[in-house]
Amino acid sequence: MAYNRYIYDKAENVLSFRRQKAFQDAEERRQKIYSKLPRVREIERQLASTGFSAAKAVADGSSDIKTELSKLKETNQRLQTELRILLVKNGYTTADLEEQYICPLCTDHGFVDGRMCGCMKNLLREITFNELNSLSPLALARFDTFDLSYYPNTPDENGKVPRVRMEKIFNFCKNYAEEFDGHGKSVYMEGGTGLGKTHLSLAIANRVIERGFGVIYCSAPDILEKMRFGNFSKNFSRETLGHLEECDLLILDDLGTEFPNPFSSSCVYNLVNKRILLQKPTIMNTNLSHEQIKKFYTERFLSRMIGEQIYLTFIGKDVRITRGRMK
Ligand SMILES: [Zn+2]
């Protein structure tokens, strides 16, 4: 997959920082070891000079290069052994004198023999995901911060008890996150504002990310706005769209609050449809009722988007208001 320059530059910065850090850390370790064991530095200098002597012997065309080189080799091995033993005796290894890279394969350069290293690929993906997720309060919403006591424990006008319903939904979401394998069912969450849809979606996102999957959370109006102004803005490219289509879990929040037009409707349809074809689950949230969403989207959209998904209806009163009153 190709990425735009902006994402590349960010990745290069991260790699350059990693290399610098590896160098600084190694330098610190070396200085510590040298001050404790001055002999280590002496050995290192001698080792460097045996290398130089060998090169000199060859360059000078000494009469007996073979004997001289084997002598140097012997000295070199003797010094190496002394160094190893001295370090181990004091609780170190020779690796402590060298740079420790996060990716030893490419020594944090991102490329090996002209080919992109796996660590660079991961980094590019991670940065793209972070860019897309940067506007969401991902860190704040977790299952353990979801409070069921804000939901009334008495039947509403339809005879349904919000807390009982929400407990079921909460347990469903928790299991969904625990059992998520990248190919499960999609989820459609419907209900008025402030009933916890965003909180539970983000809690799923957090848990699924913890379990090692790639998750993108975005508000539908926000992402549609970015799509509308071309695929060529700084943070949004065709590659970004590719991530939305292919990430393990996509969460589209606030569906239906975008400006309704055939463009947004077809964008959402194409995106979610592509994911259904790839068997990648999507979680969609909307504050609108079934009747209201019908006005925004076509029948085709509804049957495809909603028909094949797990349908969760949130009920109760706006818990943000309840929370305010309780304080
Ligand atoms: Zn690498």
Coordinates of C-alpha atoms and ligand atoms in Angstrom, one line a residue:
M1 CA 0.0 0.0 0.0
A2 CA 1.2 3.5 -0.8
Y3 CA 1.2 6.4 1.6
N4 CA 1.4 10.1 1.2
R5 CA 4.4 12.2 1.9
Y6 CA 3.1 13.5 5.2
I7 CA 2.8 10.0 6.7
Y8 CA 6.2 9.0 5.3
D9 CA 7.9 12.1 6.9
K10 CA 6.4 11.3 10.2
A11 CA 7.6 7.7 10.0
E12 CA 11.1 8.9 9.0
N13 CA 11.1 11.2 12.0
V14 CA 10.2 8.3 14.3
L15 CA 13.0 6.2 12.9
S16 CA 15.5 8.9 13.2
F17 CA 14.5 9.5 16.8
R18 CA 14.9 5.7 17.5
R19 CA 18.4 5.7 16.0
Q20 CA 19.4 8.7 18.0
K21 CA 18.0 7.2 21.2
A22 CA 19.8 3.9 20.5
F23 CA 23.1 5.8 20.0
Q24 CA 22.6 8.0 23.1
D25 CA 21.7 5.0 25.3
A26 CA 24.7 3.0 24.1
E27 CA 27.0 6.0 24.7
E28 CA 25.7 6.3 28.2
R29 CA 26.2 2.6 28.9
R30 CA 29.7 2.7 27.4
Q31 CA 30.7 5.7 29.6
K32 CA 29.4 3.9 32.6
I33 CA 31.3 0.8 31.8
Y34 CA 34.5 2.7 30.9
S35 CA 34.5 4.6 34.2
K36 CA 34.0 1.3 36.1
L37 CA 36.3 -0.8 34.0
P38 CA 39.0 1.3 32.3
R39 CA 40.6 -1.8 30.9
V40 CA 37.5 -2.2 28.6
R41 CA 38.4 1.0 26.8
E42 CA 42.0 0.0 26.5
I43 CA 41.0 -3.3 24.9
E44 CA 38.8 -1.5 22.5
R45 CA 41.6 0.8 21.5
Q46 CA 44.0 -2.2 21.0
L47 CA 41.4 -4.0 19.0
A48 CA 41.0 -1.0 16.7
S49 CA 44.8 -0.8 16.3
T50 CA 45.2 -4.5 15.4
G51 CA 42.8 -3.8 12.5
F52 CA 44.8 -0.9 11.5
S53 CA 48.1 -2.9 11.7
A54 CA 46.6 -5.6 9.5
A55 CA 45.6 -3.1 6.8
K56 CA 49.0 -1.6 7.0
A57 CA 50.8 -4.9 6.7
V58 CA 48.9 -5.7 3.5
A59 CA 49.4 -2.2 2.1
D60 CA 53.1 -2.3 2.8
G61 CA 53.5 -5.6 1.1
S62 CA 55.5 -6.9 4.1
S63 CA 57.7 -9.9 3.2
D64 CA 55.8 -12.3 5.4
I65 CA 52.2 -11.1 5.3
K66 CA 50.8 -14.5 6.3
T67 CA 52.8 -14.8 9.5
E68 CA 52.1 -11.2 10.4
L69 CA 48.4 -11.5 9.8
S70 CA 48.0 -14.7 11.8
K71 CA 49.9 -13.0 14.7
L72 CA 47.4 -10.1 14.5
K73 CA 44.5 -12.5 14.3
E74 CA 45.7 -14.3 17.4
T75 CA 46.1 -11.0 19.3
N76 CA 42.7 -10.0 18.2
Q77 CA 41.1 -13.2 19.5
R78 CA 42.9 -13.0 22.8
L79 CA 41.7 -9.4 23.3
Q80 CA 38.1 -10.3 22.4
T81 CA 38.1 -13.2 24.9
E82 CA 39.6 -11.0 27.6
L83 CA 36.9 -8.3 26.9
R84 CA 34.1 -10.9 27.0
I85 CA 35.3 -12.4 30.3
L86 CA 35.9 -9.0 31.9
L87 CA 32.4 -7.8 31.0
V88 CA 30.6 -11.0 32.1
K89 CA 32.4 -11.0 35.4
N90 CA 31.0 -7.5 36.0
G91 CA 27.5 -8.3 34.9
Y92 CA 27.7 -7.0 31.4
T93 CA 27.8 -8.5 27.9
T94 CA 29.5 -7.2 24.7
A95 CA 26.1 -6.1 23.5
D96 CA 26.1 -3.5 26.2
L97 CA 28.8 -1.6 24.3
E98 CA 26.8 -1.5 21.1
E99 CA 23.6 0.2 20.0
Q100 CA 20.4 -1.7 20.8
Y101 CA 17.9 -1.0 17.9
I102 CA 14.2 -1.6 18.2
C103 CA 14.5 -3.4 14.9
P104 CA 17.9 -5.1 14.6
L105 CA 17.0 -6.2 11.0
C106 CA 17.3 -2.7 9.6
T107 CA 18.9 -1.0 12.6
D108 CA 16.0 1.3 12.6
H109 CA 16.6 2.6 9.1
G110 CA 13.3 1.2 7.7
F111 CA 14.9 -0.4 4.7
V112 CA 17.0 -3.6 4.2
D113 CA 18.8 -4.0 0.9
G114 CA 16.6 -1.4 -0.7
R115 CA 13.3 -3.1 0.4
M116 CA 11.0 -1.7 3.0
C117 CA 11.4 -3.4 6.4
G118 CA 8.4 -4.8 8.3
C119 CA 8.9 -2.3 11.1
M120 CA 8.5 0.6 8.6
K121 CA 5.3 -1.0 7.3
N122 CA 3.9 -1.3 10.8
L123 CA 4.9 2.3 11.6
L124 CA 3.2 3.7 8.5
R125 CA 0.0 1.8 9.4
E126 CA 0.2 2.9 13.0
I127 CA 0.7 6.6 12.1
T128 CA -2.2 6.5 9.7
F129 CA -4.4 5.0 12.3
N130 CA -3.3 7.5 14.9
E131 CA -4.0 10.4 12.5
L132 CA -7.5 9.1 11.9
N133 CA -8.1 8.4 15.6
S134 CA -6.5 11.6 16.8
L135 CA -9.8 13.5 17.2
S136 CA -11.6 10.9 19.3
P137 CA -11.5 10.7 23.1
L138 CA -10.3 7.1 22.8
A139 CA -8.5 7.0 26.1
L140 CA -11.4 8.1 28.2
A141 CA -14.0 5.5 27.3
R142 CA -13.6 2.0 28.7
F143 CA -15.9 -0.7 30.0
D144 CA -15.0 -0.1 33.6
T145 CA -15.9 3.6 33.3
F146 CA -19.4 2.8 32.0
D147 CA -21.9 3.3 34.8
L148 CA -25.2 1.4 34.5
S149 CA -26.7 3.2 37.5
Y150 CA -27.4 6.3 35.4
Y151 CA -30.1 4.3 33.6
P152 CA -33.6 4.2 35.2
N153 CA -34.5 1.0 36.9
T154 CA -38.2 1.5 36.3
P155 CA -40.2 0.7 33.2
D156 CA -40.5 3.4 30.6
E157 CA -43.7 4.3 28.7
N158 CA -43.2 1.2 26.5
G159 CA -42.9 -1.0 29.6
K160 CA -39.2 -1.6 29.1
V161 CA -36.7 -1.1 31.9
P162 CA -33.7 0.9 30.5
R163 CA -31.2 -0.5 33.0
V164 CA -32.1 -4.1 32.1
R165 CA -31.8 -3.4 28.4
M166 CA -28.6 -1.5 28.9
E167 CA -27.1 -4.2 31.0
K168 CA -27.8 -6.7 28.1
I169 CA -26.2 -4.3 25.6
F170 CA -23.2 -3.7 27.9
N171 CA -22.6 -7.4 28.2
F172 CA -23.0 -7.9 24.5
C173 CA -20.4 -5.2 23.7
K174 CA -18.0 -6.6 26.2
N175 CA -18.2 -10.1 24.7
Y176 CA -18.0 -8.6 21.2
A177 CA -14.7 -7.0 22.1
E178 CA -13.4 -10.1 23.9
E179 CA -14.3 -12.4 21.1
F180 CA -13.5 -10.1 18.2
D181 CA -11.5 -12.0 15.6
G182 CA -11.5 -9.5 12.7
H183 CA -14.3 -11.2 10.8
G184 CA -17.3 -11.1 13.1
K185 CA -20.7 -9.5 12.5
S186 CA -21.2 -5.8 12.1
V187 CA -23.2 -3.8 14.7
Y188 CA -25.7 -1.1 14.3
M189 CA -26.4 1.0 17.4
E190 CA -29.5 3.2 17.4
G191 CA -30.9 5.5 20.1
G192 CA -31.1 9.1 21.2
T193 CA -28.2 11.3 22.2
G194 CA -26.4 10.7 25.5
L195 CA -27.4 7.1 25.9
G196 CA -23.9 5.7 25.8
K197 CA -23.4 4.6 22.2
T198 CA -20.2 6.4 21.7
H199 CA -18.9 5.3 25.1
L200 CA -19.5 1.7 24.4
S201 CA -18.2 1.9 20.8
L202 CA -15.0 3.4 22.1
A203 CA -14.8 0.9 24.9
I204 CA -15.0 -1.9 22.2
A205 CA -12.3 0.0 20.2
N206 CA -10.0 0.2 23.2
R207 CA -10.3 -3.5 24.1
V208 CA -9.9 -4.6 20.5
I209 CA -6.8 -2.4 20.0
E210 CA -5.4 -3.9 23.3
R211 CA -5.9 -7.3 21.7
G212 CA -3.7 -6.3 18.8
F213 CA -6.2 -5.4 16.1
G214 CA -6.2 -2.3 13.9
V215 CA -9.2 -0.1 14.7
I216 CA -10.2 3.2 13.2
Y217 CA -12.8 5.4 15.0
C218 CA -14.3 8.3 13.2
S219 CA -17.4 10.4 13.2
A220 CA -19.3 10.0 9.9
P221 CA -19.7 13.7 9.2
D222 CA -16.1 14.3 9.8
I223 CA -14.9 11.7 7.5
L224 CA -17.4 12.6 4.8
E225 CA -16.3 16.2 5.0
K226 CA -12.7 15.0 4.3
M227 CA -13.8 12.8 1.5
R228 CA -15.8 15.7 0.0
F229 CA -12.9 18.0 -0.2
G230 CA -11.1 15.5 -2.4
N231 CA -8.8 12.7 -1.5
F232 CA -5.9 14.9 -1.6
S233 CA -5.8 16.9 1.6
K234 CA -2.9 16.6 4.0
N235 CA -4.4 14.0 6.2
F236 CA -6.7 12.3 3.7
S237 CA -5.6 10.4 0.7
R238 CA -6.7 7.4 -1.3
E239 CA -4.5 5.4 1.0
T240 CA -6.4 6.7 4.0
L241 CA -9.6 5.5 2.3
G242 CA -7.9 2.1 1.8
H243 CA -7.3 1.9 5.6
L244 CA -10.9 2.8 6.3
E245 CA -11.9 -0.1 4.0
E246 CA -9.4 -2.6 5.2
C247 CA -8.8 -2.0 8.9
D248 CA -9.9 -4.8 11.2
L249 CA -12.7 -2.8 12.8
L250 CA -14.2 0.5 11.6
I251 CA -16.4 2.6 13.9
L252 CA -18.6 5.2 12.2
D253 CA -20.1 7.4 14.8
D254 CA -22.9 9.8 14.4
L255 CA -24.3 8.5 11.2
G256 CA -27.0 10.7 9.7
T257 CA -25.8 13.9 11.3
E258 CA -23.7 14.7 8.1
F259 CA -25.3 17.0 5.6
P260 CA -27.7 14.7 3.7
N261 CA -27.0 14.4 0.0
P262 CA -26.5 11.6 -2.6
F263 CA -22.7 12.0 -2.2
S264 CA -22.5 11.3 1.5
S265 CA -25.1 8.5 1.2
S266 CA -23.1 6.8 -1.6
C267 CA -19.8 7.3 0.2
V268 CA -21.0 5.6 3.3
Y269 CA -22.7 2.9 1.3
N270 CA -19.6 2.2 -0.8
L271 CA -17.4 2.1 2.3
V272 CA -19.5 -0.2 4.4
N273 CA -20.4 -2.4 1.4
K274 CA -16.7 -2.8 0.6
R275 CA -16.1 -3.9 4.1
I276 CA -19.0 -6.4 4.0
L277 CA -17.4 -7.9 0.9
L278 CA -14.1 -8.1 2.6
Q279 CA -15.9 -9.6 5.7
K280 CA -14.6 -6.9 7.9
P281 CA -17.0 -5.7 10.6
T282 CA -18.1 -2.1 11.1
I283 CA -19.9 -0.6 14.1
M284 CA -22.3 2.2 13.1
N285 CA -24.0 4.6 15.5
T286 CA -26.9 6.8 14.9
N287 CA -29.0 9.2 17.0
L288 CA -31.7 8.9 14.4
S289 CA -34.6 6.5 14.5
H290 CA -35.3 4.0 11.8
E291 CA -37.9 6.3 10.3
Q292 CA -35.5 9.3 10.3
I293 CA -32.6 7.4 8.8
K294 CA -34.9 6.3 6.0
K295 CA -35.2 9.9 4.9
F296 CA -31.4 10.2 4.5
Y297 CA -30.6 6.9 2.9
T298 CA -32.2 4.7 0.2
E299 CA -33.9 1.4 0.8
R300 CA -30.9 -0.3 -0.8
F301 CA -28.7 1.3 1.8
L302 CA -30.9 0.3 4.7
S303 CA -31.3 -3.3 3.7
R304 CA -27.6 -3.7 3.1
M305 CA -26.4 -1.6 6.0
I306 CA -28.8 -2.5 8.7
G307 CA -30.4 -5.7 7.4
E308 CA -27.3 -7.8 7.9
Q309 CA -26.1 -6.4 11.2
I310 CA -26.6 -7.0 14.9
Y311 CA -29.1 -4.3 15.8
L312 CA -28.9 -2.7 19.3
T313 CA -31.5 -0.2 20.4
F314 CA -30.4 2.0 23.3
I315 CA -33.2 3.3 25.5
G316 CA -33.4 5.6 28.6
K317 CA -32.9 9.3 29.2
D318 CA -29.8 11.3 28.2
V319 CA -27.4 10.0 30.9
R320 CA -25.3 13.1 30.5
I321 CA -28.2 15.1 31.9
T322 CA -28.8 12.6 34.7
R323 CA -25.1 12.7 35.5
G324 CA -25.2 16.5 35.7
R325 CA -28.2 16.4 38.1
M326 CA -26.6 13.8 40.3
K327 CA -23.4 15.9 40.8
Ligands
ZN1 ZN 13.2 -2.8 10.5

